[in-house]
Coordinates of N, CA, C and O in Angstrom, one line a residue:
X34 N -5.6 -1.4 -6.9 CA -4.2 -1.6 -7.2 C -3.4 -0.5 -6.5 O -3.8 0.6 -6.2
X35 N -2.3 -0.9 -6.4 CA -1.7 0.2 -5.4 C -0.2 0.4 -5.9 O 0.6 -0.4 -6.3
X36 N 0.0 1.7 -5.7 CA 0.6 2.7 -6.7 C 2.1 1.9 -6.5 O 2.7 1.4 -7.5
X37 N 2.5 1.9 -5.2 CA 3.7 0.7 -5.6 C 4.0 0.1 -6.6 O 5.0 0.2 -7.3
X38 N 2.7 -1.1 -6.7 CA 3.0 -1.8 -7.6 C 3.1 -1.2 -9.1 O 4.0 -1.8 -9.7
X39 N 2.4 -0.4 -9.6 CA 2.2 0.0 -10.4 C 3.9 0.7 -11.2 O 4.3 0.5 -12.3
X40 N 4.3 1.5 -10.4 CA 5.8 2.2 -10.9 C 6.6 1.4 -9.5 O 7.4 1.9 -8.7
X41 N 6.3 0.6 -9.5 CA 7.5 -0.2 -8.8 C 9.0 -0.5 -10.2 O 9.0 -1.1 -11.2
X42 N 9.8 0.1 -9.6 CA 11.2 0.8 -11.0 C 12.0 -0.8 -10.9 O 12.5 -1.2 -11.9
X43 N 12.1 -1.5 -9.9 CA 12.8 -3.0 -9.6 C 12.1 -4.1 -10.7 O 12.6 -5.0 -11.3
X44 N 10.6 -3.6 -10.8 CA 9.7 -4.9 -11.3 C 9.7 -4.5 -13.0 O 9.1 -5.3 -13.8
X45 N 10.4 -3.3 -13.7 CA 9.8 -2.7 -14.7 C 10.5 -3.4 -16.0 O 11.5 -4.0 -15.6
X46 N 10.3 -3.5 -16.9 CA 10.7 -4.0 -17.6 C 11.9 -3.2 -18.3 O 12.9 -3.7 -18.7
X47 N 11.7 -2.1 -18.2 CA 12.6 -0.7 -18.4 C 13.8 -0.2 -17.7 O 13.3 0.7 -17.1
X48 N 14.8 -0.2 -17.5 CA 16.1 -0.2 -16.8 C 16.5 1.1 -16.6 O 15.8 1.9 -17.3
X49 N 17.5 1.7 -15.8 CA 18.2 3.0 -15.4 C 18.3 3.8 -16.6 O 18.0 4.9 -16.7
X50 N 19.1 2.6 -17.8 CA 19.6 3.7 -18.8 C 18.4 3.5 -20.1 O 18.8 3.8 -21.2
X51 N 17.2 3.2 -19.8 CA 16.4 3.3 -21.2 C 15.3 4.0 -20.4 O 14.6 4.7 -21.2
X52 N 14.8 4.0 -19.0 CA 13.7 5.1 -18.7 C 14.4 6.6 -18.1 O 15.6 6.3 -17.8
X53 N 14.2 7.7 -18.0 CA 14.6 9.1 -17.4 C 13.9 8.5 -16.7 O 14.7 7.6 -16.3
X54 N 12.7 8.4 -15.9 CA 12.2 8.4 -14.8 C 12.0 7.6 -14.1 O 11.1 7.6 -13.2
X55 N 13.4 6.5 -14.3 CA 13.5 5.4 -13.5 C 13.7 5.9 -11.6 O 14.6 6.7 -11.4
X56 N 13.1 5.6 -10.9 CA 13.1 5.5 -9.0 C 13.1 7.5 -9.1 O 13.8 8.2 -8.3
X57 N 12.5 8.0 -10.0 CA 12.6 9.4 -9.3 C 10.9 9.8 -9.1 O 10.1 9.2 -9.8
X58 N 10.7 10.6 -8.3 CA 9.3 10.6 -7.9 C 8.5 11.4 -8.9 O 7.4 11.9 -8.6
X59 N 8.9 11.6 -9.9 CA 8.2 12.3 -10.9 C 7.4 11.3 -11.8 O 6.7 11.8 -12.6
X60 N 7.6 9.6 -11.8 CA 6.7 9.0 -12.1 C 5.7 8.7 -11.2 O 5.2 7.6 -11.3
X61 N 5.3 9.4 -10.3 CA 4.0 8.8 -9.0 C 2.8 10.0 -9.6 O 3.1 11.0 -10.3
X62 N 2.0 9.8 -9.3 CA 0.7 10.5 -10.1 C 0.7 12.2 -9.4 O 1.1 12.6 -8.3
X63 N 0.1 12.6 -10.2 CA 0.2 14.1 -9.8 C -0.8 14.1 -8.5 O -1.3 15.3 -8.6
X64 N -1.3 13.4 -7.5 CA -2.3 13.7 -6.3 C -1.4 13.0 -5.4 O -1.8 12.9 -4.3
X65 N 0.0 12.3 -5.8 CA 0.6 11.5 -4.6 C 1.9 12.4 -4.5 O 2.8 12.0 -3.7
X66 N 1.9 13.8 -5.3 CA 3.2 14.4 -5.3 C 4.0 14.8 -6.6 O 4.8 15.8 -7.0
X67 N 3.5 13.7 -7.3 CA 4.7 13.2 -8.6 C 4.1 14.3 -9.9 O 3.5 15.3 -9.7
X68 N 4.6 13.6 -11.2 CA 3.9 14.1 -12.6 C 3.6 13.0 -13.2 O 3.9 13.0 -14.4
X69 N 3.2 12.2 -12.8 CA 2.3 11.4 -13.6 C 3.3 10.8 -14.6 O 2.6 10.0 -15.1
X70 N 4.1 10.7 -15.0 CA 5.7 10.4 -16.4 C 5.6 9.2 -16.1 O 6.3 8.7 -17.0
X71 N 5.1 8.2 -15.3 CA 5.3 6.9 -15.4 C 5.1 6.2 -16.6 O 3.8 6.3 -16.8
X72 N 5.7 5.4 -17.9 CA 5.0 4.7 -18.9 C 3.5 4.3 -18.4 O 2.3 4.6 -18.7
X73 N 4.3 2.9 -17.0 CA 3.2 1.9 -16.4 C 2.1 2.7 -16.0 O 1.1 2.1 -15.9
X74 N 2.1 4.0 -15.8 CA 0.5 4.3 -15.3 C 0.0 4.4 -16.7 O -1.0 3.7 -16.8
X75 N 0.3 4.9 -17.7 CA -0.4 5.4 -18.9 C -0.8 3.4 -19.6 O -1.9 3.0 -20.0
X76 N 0.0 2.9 -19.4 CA -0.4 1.6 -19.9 C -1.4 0.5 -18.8 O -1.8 -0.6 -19.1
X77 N -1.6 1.2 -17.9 CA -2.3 0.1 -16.4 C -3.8 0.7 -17.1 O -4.0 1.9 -16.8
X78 N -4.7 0.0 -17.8 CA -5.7 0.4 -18.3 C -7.1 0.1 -17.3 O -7.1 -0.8 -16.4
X79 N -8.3 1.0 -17.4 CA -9.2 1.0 -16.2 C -8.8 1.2 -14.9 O -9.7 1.0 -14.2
X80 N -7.8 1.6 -14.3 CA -7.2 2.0 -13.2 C -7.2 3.7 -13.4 O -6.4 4.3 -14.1
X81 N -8.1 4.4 -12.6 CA -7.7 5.7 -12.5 C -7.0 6.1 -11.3 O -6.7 5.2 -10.4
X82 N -6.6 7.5 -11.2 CA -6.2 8.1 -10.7 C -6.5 8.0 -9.2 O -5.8 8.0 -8.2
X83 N -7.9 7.7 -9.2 CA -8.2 7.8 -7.5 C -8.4 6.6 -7.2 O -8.8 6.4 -6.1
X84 N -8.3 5.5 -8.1 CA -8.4 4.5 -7.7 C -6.7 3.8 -6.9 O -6.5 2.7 -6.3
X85 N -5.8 4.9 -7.1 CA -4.7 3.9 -6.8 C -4.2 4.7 -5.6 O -4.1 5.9 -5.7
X86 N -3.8 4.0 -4.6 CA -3.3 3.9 -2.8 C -2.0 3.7 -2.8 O -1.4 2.7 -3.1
X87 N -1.4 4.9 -2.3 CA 0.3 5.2 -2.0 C 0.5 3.9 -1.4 O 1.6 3.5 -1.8
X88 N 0.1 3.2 -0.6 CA 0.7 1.7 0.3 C 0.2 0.8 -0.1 O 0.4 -0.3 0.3

């Protein structure tokens, strides 16, 4: 799975004014740069950390 998809902020069910971490990079996982704050990563179940690809 690839991290796009995963905090992709267009696809989210969550909008500008109900997520803080909507399109800012502090939802992308802490080895791609980010803090990890994404909901979608905490809820993408069996998917770790090193399983998921910045492209």
């Amino acid at each position: 799975m690839k991290i796009k998809e995963i905090t992709n902020c267009l696809e989210c069910e969550e909008t500008s004014s109900t997520c803080i971490h909507y399109e800012a990079y502090r939802r992308f996982p802490r080895s791609k740069g980010g803090l990890g704050l994404c909901p979608k990563l905490k809820d993408s179940k069996g998917v770790q950390e090193h399983d998921i690809n910045i492209l």
